[in-house]
Amino acid sequence: MRIVKRICVLSLALLTLTGCGKGRQETATVFAMDTVMELTAWGKGAGPALEAAKSEIYRLAALFDRREPGGDIFKLNAAGESDVSPDTEALISRGLEIRGLTGGAFDMTVAPVMDLWGFYGQNYRVPSEDELTAALKSVGTEVEVNNGRVTLSPGAGLDVGGIAKGYTAGKIM
């Protein structure tokens, strides 16, 4: 009896959700953060909603891109400390929280190692063991976030690519 009840509740939920998709549907393709993104919206405001979502994606991509001279992460990595936007502060704070929850398995301070492999300049190479050992000394280091100001340990650099897309998806939804 319990399983029949669950199936009925699930069926009702699915019928309700399929009713939400009625009306005009629009899609948009966006390329940002080195990723092709497909956006879909339904209803009368679908077009403006997609335009707003695209605008927000591009705005956040510019803030979070290590290669974008006007972006928060670029400035922070270049200077070792910087005032950042509320979005960048929230992203970094969440990344630090995840670093703690994963025991350091997720760590945004991996930028020096990423640079050795040439991922951002498309100058790919296999670094030597000595280079990796030296770069790894900057990974897992302190990142201080305080009222819109972020300070990195000497030699550290942030790469937020592992969290930026998820944060952005949450913002545009």
JSON list of C-alpha atoms in Angstrom, two decimals:
[
{"chain": "A", "resi": 1, "resn": "MET", "atom": "CA", "xyz": [0.00, 0.00, 0.00]},
{"chain": "A", "resi": 2, "resn": "ARG", "atom": "CA", "xyz": [2.81, 2.40, 0.91]},
{"chain": "A", "resi": 3, "resn": "ILE", "atom": "CA", "xyz": [4.50, 1.94, -2.47]},
{"chain": "A", "resi": 4, "resn": "VAL", "atom": "CA", "xyz": [1.22, 2.64, -4.32]},
{"chain": "A", "resi": 5, "resn": "LYS", "atom": "CA", "xyz": [0.82, 5.83, -2.32]},
{"chain": "A", "resi": 6, "resn": "ARG", "atom": "CA", "xyz": [4.36, 6.93, -3.27]},
{"chain": "A", "resi": 7, "resn": "ILE", "atom": "CA", "xyz": [3.70, 6.21, -6.95]},
{"chain": "A", "resi": 8, "resn": "CYS", "atom": "CA", "xyz": [0.49, 8.27, -6.83]},
{"chain": "A", "resi": 9, "resn": "VAL", "atom": "CA", "xyz": [2.30, 11.19, -5.19]},
{"chain": "A", "resi": 10, "resn": "LEU", "atom": "CA", "xyz": [5.13, 10.98, -7.72]},
{"chain": "A", "resi": 11, "resn": "SER", "atom": "CA", "xyz": [2.67, 10.82, -10.63]},
{"chain": "A", "resi": 12, "resn": "LEU", "atom": "CA", "xyz": [0.82, 13.87, -9.33]},
{"chain": "A", "resi": 13, "resn": "ALA", "atom": "CA", "xyz": [4.10, 15.76, -8.95]},
{"chain": "A", "resi": 14, "resn": "LEU", "atom": "CA", "xyz": [5.13, 14.88, -12.51]},
{"chain": "A", "resi": 15, "resn": "LEU", "atom": "CA", "xyz": [1.75, 15.98, -13.91]},
{"chain": "A", "resi": 16, "resn": "THR", "atom": "CA", "xyz": [2.06, 19.27, -12.06]},
{"chain": "A", "resi": 17, "resn": "LEU", "atom": "CA", "xyz": [5.58, 19.84, -13.36]},
{"chain": "A", "resi": 18, "resn": "THR", "atom": "CA", "xyz": [4.67, 19.07, -16.96]},
{"chain": "A", "resi": 19, "resn": "GLY", "atom": "CA", "xyz": [1.96, 21.72, -16.73]},
{"chain": "A", "resi": 20, "resn": "CYS", "atom": "CA", "xyz": [4.64, 24.29, -15.85]},
{"chain": "A", "resi": 21, "resn": "GLY", "atom": "CA", "xyz": [6.32, 23.85, -19.21]},
{"chain": "A", "resi": 22, "resn": "LYS", "atom": "CA", "xyz": [3.30, 24.93, -21.25]},
{"chain": "A", "resi": 23, "resn": "GLY", "atom": "CA", "xyz": [3.55, 28.15, -23.14]},
{"chain": "A", "resi": 24, "resn": "ARG", "atom": "CA", "xyz": [6.30, 29.65, -25.21]},
{"chain": "A", "resi": 25, "resn": "GLN", "atom": "CA", "xyz": [9.73, 28.04, -24.93]},
{"chain": "A", "resi": 26, "resn": "GLU", "atom": "CA", "xyz": [12.94, 29.78, -25.95]},
{"chain": "A", "resi": 27, "resn": "THR", "atom": "CA", "xyz": [16.54, 28.64, -25.86]},
{"chain": "A", "resi": 28, "resn": "ALA", "atom": "CA", "xyz": [19.89, 30.35, -26.05]},
{"chain": "A", "resi": 29, "resn": "THR", "atom": "CA", "xyz": [23.43, 29.08, -26.40]},
{"chain": "A", "resi": 30, "resn": "VAL", "atom": "CA", "xyz": [26.16, 30.85, -24.49]},
{"chain": "A", "resi": 31, "resn": "PHE", "atom": "CA", "xyz": [29.90, 30.29, -24.56]},
{"chain": "A", "resi": 32, "resn": "ALA", "atom": "CA", "xyz": [31.55, 31.48, -21.36]},
{"chain": "A", "resi": 33, "resn": "MET", "atom": "CA", "xyz": [33.97, 30.07, -18.79]},
{"chain": "A", "resi": 34, "resn": "ASP", "atom": "CA", "xyz": [35.37, 27.80, -21.51]},
{"chain": "A", "resi": 35, "resn": "THR", "atom": "CA", "xyz": [32.01, 26.03, -21.66]},
{"chain": "A", "resi": 36, "resn": "VAL", "atom": "CA", "xyz": [29.07, 25.90, -24.06]},
{"chain": "A", "resi": 37, "resn": "MET", "atom": "CA", "xyz": [25.88, 26.47, -22.06]},
{"chain": "A", "resi": 38, "resn": "GLU", "atom": "CA", "xyz": [22.34, 25.77, -23.26]},
{"chain": "A", "resi": 39, "resn": "LEU", "atom": "CA", "xyz": [19.70, 27.90, -21.55]},
{"chain": "A", "resi": 40, "resn": "THR", "atom": "CA", "xyz": [15.95, 27.27, -21.78]},
{"chain": "A", "resi": 41, "resn": "ALA", "atom": "CA", "xyz": [13.11, 29.40, -20.47]},
{"chain": "A", "resi": 42, "resn": "TRP", "atom": "CA", "xyz": [9.33, 29.07, -20.76]},
{"chain": "A", "resi": 43, "resn": "GLY", "atom": "CA", "xyz": [6.46, 31.50, -20.70]},
{"chain": "A", "resi": 44, "resn": "LYS", "atom": "CA", "xyz": [5.71, 35.05, -21.74]},
{"chain": "A", "resi": 45, "resn": "GLY", "atom": "CA", "xyz": [8.92, 36.46, -20.28]},
{"chain": "A", "resi": 46, "resn": "ALA", "atom": "CA", "xyz": [11.20, 33.76, -21.72]},
{"chain": "A", "resi": 47, "resn": "GLY", "atom": "CA", "xyz": [13.08, 36.07, -24.10]},
{"chain": "A", "resi": 48, "resn": "PRO", "atom": "CA", "xyz": [13.90, 38.80, -21.57]},
{"chain": "A", "resi": 49, "resn": "ALA", "atom": "CA", "xyz": [14.74, 36.16, -18.95]},
{"chain": "A", "resi": 50, "resn": "LEU", "atom": "CA", "xyz": [17.28, 34.55, -21.29]},
{"chain": "A", "resi": 51, "resn": "GLU", "atom": "CA", "xyz": [18.83, 37.92, -22.10]},
{"chain": "A", "resi": 52, "resn": "ALA", "atom": "CA", "xyz": [19.14, 38.70, -18.39]},
{"chain": "A", "resi": 53, "resn": "ALA", "atom": "CA", "xyz": [20.68, 35.27, -17.74]},
{"chain": "A", "resi": 54, "resn": "LYS", "atom": "CA", "xyz": [23.21, 35.71, -20.57]},
{"chain": "A", "resi": 55, "resn": "SER", "atom": "CA", "xyz": [24.17, 39.15, -19.29]},
{"chain": "A", "resi": 56, "resn": "GLU", "atom": "CA", "xyz": [24.70, 37.77, -15.78]},
{"chain": "A", "resi": 57, "resn": "ILE", "atom": "CA", "xyz": [26.79, 34.87, -17.08]},
{"chain": "A", "resi": 58, "resn": "TYR", "atom": "CA", "xyz": [29.10, 37.22, -18.99]},
{"chain": "A", "resi": 59, "resn": "ARG", "atom": "CA", "xyz": [29.36, 39.60, -16.01]},
{"chain": "A", "resi": 60, "resn": "LEU", "atom": "CA", "xyz": [30.32, 36.82, -13.59]},
{"chain": "A", "resi": 61, "resn": "ALA", "atom": "CA", "xyz": [32.67, 35.19, -16.12]},
{"chain": "A", "resi": 62, "resn": "ALA", "atom": "CA", "xyz": [34.60, 38.45, -16.39]},
{"chain": "A", "resi": 63, "resn": "LEU", "atom": "CA", "xyz": [34.85, 38.79, -12.60]},
{"chain": "A", "resi": 64, "resn": "PHE", "atom": "CA", "xyz": [36.04, 35.20, -12.07]},
{"chain": "A", "resi": 65, "resn": "ASP", "atom": "CA", "xyz": [38.41, 34.81, -15.05]},
{"chain": "A", "resi": 66, "resn": "ARG", "atom": "CA", "xyz": [42.09, 34.64, -14.08]},
{"chain": "A", "resi": 67, "resn": "ARG", "atom": "CA", "xyz": [43.04, 36.04, -17.49]},
{"chain": "A", "resi": 68, "resn": "GLU", "atom": "CA", "xyz": [40.67, 39.03, -17.53]},
{"chain": "A", "resi": 69, "resn": "PRO", "atom": "CA", "xyz": [42.67, 42.14, -16.46]},
{"chain": "A", "resi": 70, "resn": "GLY", "atom": "CA", "xyz": [39.56, 43.93, -15.18]},
{"chain": "A", "resi": 71, "resn": "GLY", "atom": "CA", "xyz": [38.32, 40.94, -13.19]},
{"chain": "A", "resi": 72, "resn": "ASP", "atom": "CA", "xyz": [38.48, 40.39, -9.46]},
{"chain": "A", "resi": 73, "resn": "ILE", "atom": "CA", "xyz": [40.47, 37.13, -9.60]},
{"chain": "A", "resi": 74, "resn": "PHE", "atom": "CA", "xyz": [43.04, 38.58, -12.01]},
{"chain": "A", "resi": 75, "resn": "LYS", "atom": "CA", "xyz": [43.59, 41.62, -9.76]},
{"chain": "A", "resi": 76, "resn": "LEU", "atom": "CA", "xyz": [43.72, 39.49, -6.62]},
{"chain": "A", "resi": 77, "resn": "ASN", "atom": "CA", "xyz": [46.28, 37.09, -8.07]},
{"chain": "A", "resi": 78, "resn": "ALA", "atom": "CA", "xyz": [48.40, 39.94, -9.44]},
{"chain": "A", "resi": 79, "resn": "ALA", "atom": "CA", "xyz": [48.53, 41.92, -6.17]},
{"chain": "A", "resi": 80, "resn": "GLY", "atom": "CA", "xyz": [48.08, 39.21, -3.53]},
{"chain": "A", "resi": 81, "resn": "GLU", "atom": "CA", "xyz": [45.24, 41.21, -1.99]},
{"chain": "A", "resi": 82, "resn": "SER", "atom": "CA", "xyz": [42.35, 43.17, -3.39]},
{"chain": "A", "resi": 83, "resn": "ASP", "atom": "CA", "xyz": [38.89, 44.50, -2.77]},
{"chain": "A", "resi": 84, "resn": "VAL", "atom": "CA", "xyz": [36.40, 42.24, -4.54]},
{"chain": "A", "resi": 85, "resn": "SER", "atom": "CA", "xyz": [32.74, 42.37, -5.52]},
{"chain": "A", "resi": 86, "resn": "PRO", "atom": "CA", "xyz": [30.10, 40.76, -3.30]},
{"chain": "A", "resi": 87, "resn": "ASP", "atom": "CA", "xyz": [29.78, 37.91, -5.83]},
{"chain": "A", "resi": 88, "resn": "THR", "atom": "CA", "xyz": [33.51, 37.20, -5.78]},
{"chain": "A", "resi": 89, "resn": "GLU", "atom": "CA", "xyz": [33.56, 37.35, -1.98]},
{"chain": "A", "resi": 90, "resn": "ALA", "atom": "CA", "xyz": [30.64, 34.87, -1.82]},
{"chain": "A", "resi": 91, "resn": "LEU", "atom": "CA", "xyz": [32.30, 32.56, -4.35]},
{"chain": "A", "resi": 92, "resn": "ILE", "atom": "CA", "xyz": [35.63, 32.54, -2.51]},
{"chain": "A", "resi": 93, "resn": "SER", "atom": "CA", "xyz": [33.95, 32.07, 0.86]},
{"chain": "A", "resi": 94, "resn": "ARG", "atom": "CA", "xyz": [31.98, 29.10, -0.47]},
{"chain": "A", "resi": 95, "resn": "GLY", "atom": "CA", "xyz": [35.13, 27.65, -2.02]},
{"chain": "A", "resi": 96, "resn": "LEU", "atom": "CA", "xyz": [36.92, 27.89, 1.32]},
{"chain": "A", "resi": 97, "resn": "GLU", "atom": "CA", "xyz": [33.97, 26.20, 3.00]},
{"chain": "A", "resi": 98, "resn": "ILE", "atom": "CA", "xyz": [34.13, 23.36, 0.48]},
{"chain": "A", "resi": 99, "resn": "ARG", "atom": "CA", "xyz": [37.89, 23.10, 0.99]},
{"chain": "A", "resi": 100, "resn": "GLY", "atom": "CA", "xyz": [37.20, 22.53, 4.68]},
{"chain": "A", "resi": 101, "resn": "LEU", "atom": "CA", "xyz": [34.40, 20.04, 4.06]},
{"chain": "A", "resi": 102, "resn": "THR", "atom": "CA", "xyz": [36.58, 18.01, 1.65]},
{"chain": "A", "resi": 103, "resn": "GLY", "atom": "CA", "xyz": [39.68, 18.07, 3.83]},
{"chain": "A", "resi": 104, "resn": "GLY", "atom": "CA", "xyz": [41.49, 20.09, 1.17]},
{"chain": "A", "resi": 105, "resn": "ALA", "atom": "CA", "xyz": [40.56, 17.86, -1.79]},
{"chain": "A", "resi": 106, "resn": "PHE", "atom": "CA", "xyz": [38.96, 20.92, -3.37]},
{"chain": "A", "resi": 107, "resn": "ASP", "atom": "CA", "xyz": [41.32, 23.87, -3.17]},
{"chain": "A", "resi": 108, "resn": "MET", "atom": "CA", "xyz": [41.16, 27.08, -5.19]},
{"chain": "A", "resi": 109, "resn": "THR", "atom": "CA", "xyz": [44.80, 27.91, -4.34]},
{"chain": "A", "resi": 110, "resn": "VAL", "atom": "CA", "xyz": [45.89, 25.49, -7.06]},
{"chain": "A", "resi": 111, "resn": "ALA", "atom": "CA", "xyz": [46.67, 28.32, -9.53]},
{"chain": "A", "resi": 112, "resn": "PRO", "atom": "CA", "xyz": [50.48, 28.01, -9.31]},
{"chain": "A", "resi": 113, "resn": "VAL", "atom": "CA", "xyz": [50.26, 24.33, -10.28]},
{"chain": "A", "resi": 114, "resn": "MET", "atom": "CA", "xyz": [47.82, 25.04, -13.13]},
{"chain": "A", "resi": 115, "resn": "ASP", "atom": "CA", "xyz": [50.24, 27.65, -14.45]},
{"chain": "A", "resi": 116, "resn": "LEU", "atom": "CA", "xyz": [53.09, 25.12, -14.57]},
{"chain": "A", "resi": 117, "resn": "TRP", "atom": "CA", "xyz": [51.10, 22.84, -16.86]},
{"chain": "A", "resi": 118, "resn": "GLY", "atom": "CA", "xyz": [50.36, 25.75, -19.21]},
{"chain": "A", "resi": 119, "resn": "PHE", "atom": "CA", "xyz": [46.58, 25.30, -19.13]},
{"chain": "A", "resi": 120, "resn": "TYR", "atom": "CA", "xyz": [45.79, 29.00, -19.45]},
{"chain": "A", "resi": 121, "resn": "GLY", "atom": "CA", "xyz": [48.42, 30.09, -21.95]},
{"chain": "A", "resi": 122, "resn": "GLN", "atom": "CA", "xyz": [47.89, 26.97, -24.06]},
{"chain": "A", "resi": 123, "resn": "ASN", "atom": "CA", "xyz": [51.61, 26.40, -23.73]},
{"chain": "A", "resi": 124, "resn": "TYR", "atom": "CA", "xyz": [51.12, 22.85, -22.47]},
{"chain": "A", "resi": 125, "resn": "ARG", "atom": "CA", "xyz": [54.03, 21.01, -20.93]},
{"chain": "A", "resi": 126, "resn": "VAL", "atom": "CA", "xyz": [54.83, 18.50, -18.22]},
{"chain": "A", "resi": 127, "resn": "PRO", "atom": "CA", "xyz": [56.57, 20.30, -15.37]},
{"chain": "A", "resi": 128, "resn": "SER", "atom": "CA", "xyz": [59.53, 18.79, -13.58]},
{"chain": "A", "resi": 129, "resn": "GLU", "atom": "CA", "xyz": [59.16, 17.20, -10.18]},
{"chain": "A", "resi": 130, "resn": "ASP", "atom": "CA", "xyz": [61.13, 20.07, -8.62]},
{"chain": "A", "resi": 131, "resn": "GLU", "atom": "CA", "xyz": [58.81, 22.65, -10.21]},
{"chain": "A", "resi": 132, "resn": "LEU", "atom": "CA", "xyz": [55.75, 20.81, -8.92]},
{"chain": "A", "resi": 133, "resn": "THR", "atom": "CA", "xyz": [57.22, 20.46, -5.43]},
{"chain": "A", "resi": 134, "resn": "ALA", "atom": "CA", "xyz": [57.91, 24.19, -5.30]},
{"chain": "A", "resi": 135, "resn": "ALA", "atom": "CA", "xyz": [54.46, 25.15, -6.65]},
{"chain": "A", "resi": 136, "resn": "LEU", "atom": "CA", "xyz": [52.67, 22.80, -4.25]},
{"chain": "A", "resi": 137, "resn": "LYS", "atom": "CA", "xyz": [54.07, 24.81, -1.32]},
{"chain": "A", "resi": 138, "resn": "SER", "atom": "CA", "xyz": [51.57, 27.55, -2.27]},
{"chain": "A", "resi": 139, "resn": "VAL", "atom": "CA", "xyz": [48.60, 25.17, -2.47]},
{"chain": "A", "resi": 140, "resn": "GLY", "atom": "CA", "xyz": [46.50, 24.89, 0.66]},
{"chain": "A", "resi": 141, "resn": "THR", "atom": "CA", "xyz": [47.76, 28.20, 2.00]},
{"chain": "A", "resi": 142, "resn": "GLU", "atom": "CA", "xyz": [45.74, 30.80, 3.86]},
{"chain": "A", "resi": 143, "resn": "VAL", "atom": "CA", "xyz": [43.11, 32.89, 2.09]},
{"chain": "A", "resi": 144, "resn": "GLU", "atom": "CA", "xyz": [41.63, 35.65, 4.23]},
{"chain": "A", "resi": 145, "resn": "VAL", "atom": "CA", "xyz": [38.23, 37.10, 3.38]},
{"chain": "A", "resi": 146, "resn": "ASN", "atom": "CA", "xyz": [37.20, 40.17, 5.36]},
{"chain": "A", "resi": 147, "resn": "ASN", "atom": "CA", "xyz": [34.39, 42.58, 4.40]},
{"chain": "A", "resi": 148, "resn": "GLY", "atom": "CA", "xyz": [35.03, 42.58, 0.66]},
{"chain": "A", "resi": 149, "resn": "ARG", "atom": "CA", "xyz": [38.81, 42.37, 0.91]},
{"chain": "A", "resi": 150, "resn": "VAL", "atom": "CA", "xyz": [40.67, 39.15, 0.10]},
{"chain": "A", "resi": 151, "resn": "THR", "atom": "CA", "xyz": [44.28, 38.51, 1.03]},
{"chain": "A", "resi": 152, "resn": "LEU", "atom": "CA", "xyz": [46.37, 35.57, -0.21]},
{"chain": "A", "resi": 153, "resn": "SER", "atom": "CA", "xyz": [49.46, 34.06, 1.33]},
{"chain": "A", "resi": 154, "resn": "PRO", "atom": "CA", "xyz": [52.70, 35.04, -0.44]},
{"chain": "A", "resi": 155, "resn": "GLY", "atom": "CA", "xyz": [53.10, 33.09, -3.69]},
{"chain": "A", "resi": 156, "resn": "ALA", "atom": "CA", "xyz": [49.50, 31.88, -3.67]},
{"chain": "A", "resi": 157, "resn": "GLY", "atom": "CA", "xyz": [47.02, 32.33, -6.50]},
{"chain": "A", "resi": 158, "resn": "LEU", "atom": "CA", "xyz": [43.38, 31.44, -6.93]},
{"chain": "A", "resi": 159, "resn": "ASP", "atom": "CA", "xyz": [41.80, 29.44, -9.73]},
{"chain": "A", "resi": 160, "resn": "VAL", "atom": "CA", "xyz": [38.03, 29.40, -9.19]},
{"chain": "A", "resi": 161, "resn": "GLY", "atom": "CA", "xyz": [37.23, 27.31, -12.28]},
{"chain": "A", "resi": 162, "resn": "GLY", "atom": "CA", "xyz": [36.12, 24.39, -10.14]},
{"chain": "A", "resi": 163, "resn": "ILE", "atom": "CA", "xyz": [33.30, 26.35, -8.54]},
{"chain": "A", "resi": 164, "resn": "ALA", "atom": "CA", "xyz": [32.51, 29.36, -10.75]},
{"chain": "A", "resi": 165, "resn": "LYS", "atom": "CA", "xyz": [30.12, 27.57, -13.14]},
{"chain": "A", "resi": 166, "resn": "GLY", "atom": "CA", "xyz": [28.03, 26.13, -10.32]},
{"chain": "A", "resi": 167, "resn": "TYR", "atom": "CA", "xyz": [27.88, 29.50, -8.56]},
{"chain": "A", "resi": 168, "resn": "THR", "atom": "CA", "xyz": [26.86, 31.17, -11.83]},
{"chain": "A", "resi": 169, "resn": "ALA", "atom": "CA", "xyz": [24.17, 28.54, -12.52]},
{"chain": "A", "resi": 170, "resn": "GLY", "atom": "CA", "xyz": [22.72, 29.20, -9.08]},
{"chain": "A", "resi": 171, "resn": "LYS", "atom": "CA", "xyz": [22.67, 32.92, -9.70]},
{"chain": "A", "resi": 172, "resn": "ILE", "atom": "CA", "xyz": [20.90, 32.76, -13.07]},
{"chain": "A", "resi": 173, "resn": "MET", "atom": "CA", "xyz": [18.25, 30.30, -11.94]}
]
